[in-house]
Short mmCIF file of C-alpha atoms and ligand atoms in Angstrom, two decimals:
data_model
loop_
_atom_site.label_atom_id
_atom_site.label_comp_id
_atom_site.label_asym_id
_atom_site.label_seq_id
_atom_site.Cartn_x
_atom_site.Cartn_y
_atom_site.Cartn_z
CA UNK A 150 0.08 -23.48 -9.68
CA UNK A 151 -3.37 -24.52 -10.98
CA UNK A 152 -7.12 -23.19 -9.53
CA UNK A 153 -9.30 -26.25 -8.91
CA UNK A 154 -12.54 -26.11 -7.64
CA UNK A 155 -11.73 -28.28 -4.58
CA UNK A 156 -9.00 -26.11 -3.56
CA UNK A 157 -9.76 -22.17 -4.46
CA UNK A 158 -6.95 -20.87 -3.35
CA UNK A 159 -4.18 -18.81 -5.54
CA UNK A 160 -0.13 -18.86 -4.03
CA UNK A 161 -0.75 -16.23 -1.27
CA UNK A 162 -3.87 -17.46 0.28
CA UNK A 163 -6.15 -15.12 -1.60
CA UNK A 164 -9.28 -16.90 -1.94
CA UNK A 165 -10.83 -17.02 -5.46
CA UNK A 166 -14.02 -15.40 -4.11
CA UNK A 167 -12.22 -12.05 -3.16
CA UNK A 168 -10.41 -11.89 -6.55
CA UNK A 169 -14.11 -12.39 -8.50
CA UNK A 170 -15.31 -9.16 -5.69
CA UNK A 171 -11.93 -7.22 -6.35
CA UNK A 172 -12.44 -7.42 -10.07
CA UNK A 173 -16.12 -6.86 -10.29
CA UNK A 174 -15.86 -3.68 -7.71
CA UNK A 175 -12.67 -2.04 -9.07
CA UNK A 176 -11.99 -3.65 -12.51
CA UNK A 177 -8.52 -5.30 -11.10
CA UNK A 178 -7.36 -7.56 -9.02
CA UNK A 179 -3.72 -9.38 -7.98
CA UNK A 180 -2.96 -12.94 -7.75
CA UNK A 181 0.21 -12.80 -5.40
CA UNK A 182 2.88 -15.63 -6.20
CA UNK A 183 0.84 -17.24 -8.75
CA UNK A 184 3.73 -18.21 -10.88
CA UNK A 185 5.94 -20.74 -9.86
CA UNK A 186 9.14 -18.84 -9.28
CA UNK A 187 11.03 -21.82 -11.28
CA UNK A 188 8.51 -21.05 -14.62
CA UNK A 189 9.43 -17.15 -14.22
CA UNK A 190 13.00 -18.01 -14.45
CA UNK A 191 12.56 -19.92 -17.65
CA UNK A 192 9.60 -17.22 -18.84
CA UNK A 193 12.01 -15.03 -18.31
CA UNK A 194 14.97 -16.77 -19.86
CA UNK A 195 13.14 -16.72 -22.97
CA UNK A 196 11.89 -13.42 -23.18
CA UNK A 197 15.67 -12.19 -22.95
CA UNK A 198 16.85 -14.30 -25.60
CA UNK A 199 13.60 -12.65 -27.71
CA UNK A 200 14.91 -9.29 -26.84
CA UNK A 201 18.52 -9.95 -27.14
CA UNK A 202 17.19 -11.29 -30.98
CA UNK A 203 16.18 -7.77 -31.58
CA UNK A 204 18.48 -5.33 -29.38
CA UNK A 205 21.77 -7.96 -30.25
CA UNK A 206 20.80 -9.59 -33.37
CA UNK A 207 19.23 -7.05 -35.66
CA UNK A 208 16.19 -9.40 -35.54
CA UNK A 209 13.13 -7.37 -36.90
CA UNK A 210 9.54 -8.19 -37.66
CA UNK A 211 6.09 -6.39 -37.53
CA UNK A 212 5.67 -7.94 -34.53
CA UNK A 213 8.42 -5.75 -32.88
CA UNK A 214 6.63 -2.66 -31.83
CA UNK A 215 9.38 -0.11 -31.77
CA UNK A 216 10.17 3.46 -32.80
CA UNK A 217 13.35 5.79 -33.27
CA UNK A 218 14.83 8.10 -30.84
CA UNK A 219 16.91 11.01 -32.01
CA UNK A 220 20.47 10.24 -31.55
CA UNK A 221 20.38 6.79 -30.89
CA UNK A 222 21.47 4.02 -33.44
CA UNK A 223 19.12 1.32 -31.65
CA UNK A 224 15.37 1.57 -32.15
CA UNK A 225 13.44 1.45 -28.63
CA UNK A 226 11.30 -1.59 -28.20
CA UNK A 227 8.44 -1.61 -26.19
CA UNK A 228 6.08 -5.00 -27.54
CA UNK A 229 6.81 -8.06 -28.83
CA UNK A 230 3.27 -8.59 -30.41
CA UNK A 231 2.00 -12.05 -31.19
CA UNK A 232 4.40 -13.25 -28.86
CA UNK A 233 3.23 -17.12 -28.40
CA UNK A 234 4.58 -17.55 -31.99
CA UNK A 235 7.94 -16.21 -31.63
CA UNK A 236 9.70 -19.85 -31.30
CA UNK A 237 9.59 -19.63 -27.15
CA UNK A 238 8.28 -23.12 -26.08
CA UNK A 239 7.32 -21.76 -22.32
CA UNK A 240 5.62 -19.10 -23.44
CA UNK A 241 4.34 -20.90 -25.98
CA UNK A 242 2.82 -23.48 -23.11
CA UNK A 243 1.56 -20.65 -20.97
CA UNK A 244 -0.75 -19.26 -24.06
CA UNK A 245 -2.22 -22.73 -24.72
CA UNK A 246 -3.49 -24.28 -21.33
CA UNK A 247 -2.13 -23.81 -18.35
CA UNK A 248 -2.79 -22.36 -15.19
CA UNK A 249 -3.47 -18.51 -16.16
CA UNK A 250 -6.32 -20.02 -18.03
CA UNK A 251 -7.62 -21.65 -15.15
CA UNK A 252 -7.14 -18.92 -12.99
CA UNK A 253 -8.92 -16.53 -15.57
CA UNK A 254 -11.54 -18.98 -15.92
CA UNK A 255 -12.39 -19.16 -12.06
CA UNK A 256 -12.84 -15.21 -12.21
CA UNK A 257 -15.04 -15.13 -15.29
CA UNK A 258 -17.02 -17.96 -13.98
CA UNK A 259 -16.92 -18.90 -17.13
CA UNK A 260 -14.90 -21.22 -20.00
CA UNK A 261 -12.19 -19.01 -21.43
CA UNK A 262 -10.27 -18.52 -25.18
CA UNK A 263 -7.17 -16.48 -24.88
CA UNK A 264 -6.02 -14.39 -27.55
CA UNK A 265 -3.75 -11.56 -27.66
CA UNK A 266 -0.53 -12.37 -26.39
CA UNK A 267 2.50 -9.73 -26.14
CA UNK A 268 5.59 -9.25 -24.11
CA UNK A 269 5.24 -5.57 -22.44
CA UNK A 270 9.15 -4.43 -21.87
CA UNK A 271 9.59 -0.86 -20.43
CA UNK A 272 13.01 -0.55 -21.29
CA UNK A 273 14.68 2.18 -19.19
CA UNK A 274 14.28 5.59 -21.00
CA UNK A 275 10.99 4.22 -22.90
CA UNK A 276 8.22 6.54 -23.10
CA UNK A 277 5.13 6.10 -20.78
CA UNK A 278 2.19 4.44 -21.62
CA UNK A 279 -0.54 7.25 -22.60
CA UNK A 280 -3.79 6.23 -20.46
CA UNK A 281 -6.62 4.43 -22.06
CA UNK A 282 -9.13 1.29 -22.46
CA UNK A 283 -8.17 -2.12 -24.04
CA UNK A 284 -11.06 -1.69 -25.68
CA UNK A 285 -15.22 -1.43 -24.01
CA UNK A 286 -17.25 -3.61 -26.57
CA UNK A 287 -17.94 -6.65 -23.79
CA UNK A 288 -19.76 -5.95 -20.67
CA UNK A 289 -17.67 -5.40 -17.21
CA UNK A 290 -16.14 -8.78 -16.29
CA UNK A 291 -16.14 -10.57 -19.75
CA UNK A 292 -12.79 -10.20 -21.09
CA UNK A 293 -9.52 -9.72 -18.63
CA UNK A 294 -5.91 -9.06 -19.41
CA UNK A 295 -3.33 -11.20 -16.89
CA UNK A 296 -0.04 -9.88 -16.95
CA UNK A 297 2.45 -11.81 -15.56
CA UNK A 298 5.45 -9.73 -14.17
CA UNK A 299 8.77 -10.73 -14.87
CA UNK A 300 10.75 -8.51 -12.69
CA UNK A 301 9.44 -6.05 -10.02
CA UNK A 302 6.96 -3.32 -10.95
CA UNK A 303 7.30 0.38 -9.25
CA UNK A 304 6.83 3.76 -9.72
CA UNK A 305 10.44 4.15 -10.36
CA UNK A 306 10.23 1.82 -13.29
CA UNK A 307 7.18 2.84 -14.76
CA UNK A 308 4.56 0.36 -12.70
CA UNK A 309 0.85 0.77 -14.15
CA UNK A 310 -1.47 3.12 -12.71
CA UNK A 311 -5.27 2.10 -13.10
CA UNK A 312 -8.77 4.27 -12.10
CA UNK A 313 -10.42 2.10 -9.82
CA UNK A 314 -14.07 1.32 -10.52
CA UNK A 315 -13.85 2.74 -14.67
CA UNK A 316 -14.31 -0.44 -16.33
CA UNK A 317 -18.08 0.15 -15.05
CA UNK A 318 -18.13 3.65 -16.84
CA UNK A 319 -20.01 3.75 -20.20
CA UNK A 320 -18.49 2.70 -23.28
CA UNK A 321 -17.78 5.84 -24.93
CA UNK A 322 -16.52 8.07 -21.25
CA UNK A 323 -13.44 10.04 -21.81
CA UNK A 324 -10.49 8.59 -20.76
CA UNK A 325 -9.01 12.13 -19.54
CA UNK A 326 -12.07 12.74 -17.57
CA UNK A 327 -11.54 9.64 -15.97
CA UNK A 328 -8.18 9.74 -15.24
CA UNK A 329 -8.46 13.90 -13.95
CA UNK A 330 -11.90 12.70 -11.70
CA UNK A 331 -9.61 9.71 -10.12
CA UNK A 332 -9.26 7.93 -7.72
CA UNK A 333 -6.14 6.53 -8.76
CA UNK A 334 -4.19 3.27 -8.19
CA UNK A 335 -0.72 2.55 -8.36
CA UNK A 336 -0.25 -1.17 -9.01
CA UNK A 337 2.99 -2.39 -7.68
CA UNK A 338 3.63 -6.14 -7.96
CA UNK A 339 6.74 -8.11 -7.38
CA UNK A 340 7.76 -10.85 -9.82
CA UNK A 341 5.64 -13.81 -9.85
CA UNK A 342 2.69 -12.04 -9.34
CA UNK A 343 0.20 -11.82 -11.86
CA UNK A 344 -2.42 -8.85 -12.05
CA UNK A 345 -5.93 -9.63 -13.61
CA UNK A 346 -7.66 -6.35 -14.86
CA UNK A 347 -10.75 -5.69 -16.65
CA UNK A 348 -10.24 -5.02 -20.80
CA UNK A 349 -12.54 -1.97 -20.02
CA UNK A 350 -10.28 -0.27 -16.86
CA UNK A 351 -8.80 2.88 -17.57
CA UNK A 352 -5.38 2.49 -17.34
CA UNK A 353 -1.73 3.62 -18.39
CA UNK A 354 1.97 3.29 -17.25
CA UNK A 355 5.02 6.21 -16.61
CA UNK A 356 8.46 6.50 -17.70
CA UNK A 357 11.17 3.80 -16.34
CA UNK A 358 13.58 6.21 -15.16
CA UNK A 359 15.18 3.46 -13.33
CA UNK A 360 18.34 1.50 -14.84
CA UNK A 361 16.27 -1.92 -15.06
CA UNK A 362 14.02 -3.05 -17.59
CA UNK A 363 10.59 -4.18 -16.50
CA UNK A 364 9.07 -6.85 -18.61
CA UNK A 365 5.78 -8.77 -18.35
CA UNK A 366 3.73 -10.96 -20.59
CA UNK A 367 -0.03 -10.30 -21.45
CA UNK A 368 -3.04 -12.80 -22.33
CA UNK A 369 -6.10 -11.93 -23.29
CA UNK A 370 -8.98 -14.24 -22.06
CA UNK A 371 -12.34 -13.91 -22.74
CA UNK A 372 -15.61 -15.62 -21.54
CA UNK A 373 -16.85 -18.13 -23.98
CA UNK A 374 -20.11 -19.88 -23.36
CA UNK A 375 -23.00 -19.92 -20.18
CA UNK A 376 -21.25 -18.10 -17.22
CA UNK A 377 -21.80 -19.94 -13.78
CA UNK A 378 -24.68 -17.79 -12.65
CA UNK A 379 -25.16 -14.25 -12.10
NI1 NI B 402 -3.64 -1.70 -21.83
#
């Protein structure tokens, strides 16, 4: 579902302008319905057969971020790092073009490279996320994170929580302090959606003490280049 400049419109209506103000005021914003629900079922599709290579298969690499839990013969794993090079051909797609580009690309107001890509899976049981900054050496509203949620994201199943307004805060604030001032936001998305957030936002996730797993994939995208103004 692609952004073009004649038509700025993402899948629920949002106009592209309020995403750009949502994002520059409070450091996130959500694209309702921006995936096709056709390329989540085959996103999806794949990231359970890369899972099922790991919690089935035995399948391990560096690029499985996982650790032990006492009592339990299966290692918990809660990243697939570098995950546009796993052998997925759809995920592969959505890394190299493709409409989260363009969609990152009309927020930034500016061309875009992506570069981390990961699959996030909050297995039920995993440990929270501990709260903190992708990292605060770009200026506010150069470099975004789009995760694109496979499955529904709640409090139950450990949704992420963000500080509104703290990718604005200087580079070296404390990440306690921010989270203890507040305010707080609780971002619950359905699949499909995508969430665009600042690499500077203060942010974390809790527990899944649901029985589901909640997966969703991350791209980096940075601005590259003049910016449209401003
Ligand atoms: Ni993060």
């Amino acid at each position: 579902m692609a952004i073009a400049e004649s038509n700025p419109k993402v899948a629920d209506n949002t106009d592209v302008a309020t995403l750009i103000r949502r994002l520059r005021v409070d450091g996130y914003a959500m694209a309702r319905g921006f995936i096709h629900p056709h390329t989540r079922q085959l996103l999806a599709a794949e990231g359970d057969a890369l899972i099922g290579r790991f919690t089935r298969d035995g399948y391990r690499s560096e690029d499985y971020w996982c650790y032990d839990v006492a009592n339990q013969t299966l290692p918990m794993l809660y990243r697939v790092h570098n995950l546009e090079k796993q052998g997925a051909q759809r995920i592969a797609e959505l890394f190299a073009d493709g409409p989260l580009h363009q969609l990152a690309s009309a927020v930034l107001r500016s061309p875009v490279v992506a570069s981390v890509c990961a699959m996030i899976v909050k297995t039920p049981g995993v440990a929270a996320v501990p709260w903190h900054r992708d990292r605060t050496n770009v200026p506010p509203t150069n470099a975004v994170n789009l995760s694109v949620f496979l499955d529904e994201a709640s409090p139950e199943n450990g949704c992420i929580e963000v500080v509104p307004g703290s990718h604005l805060q200087p580079d070296d604030a404390d990440v306690d302090q921010a989270r203890s001032t507040g305010p707080h936001a609780q971002v619950l998305a359905a699949p499909e959606d995508v969430l665009i957030h600042d690499v500077r936002l203060v942010h974390g996730s809790g527990d899944n003490t649901s029985q589901s797993i909640r997966r969703s994939i991350v791209i980096e995208f940075s601005s590259v280049g003049p910016t449209h103004g401003e």
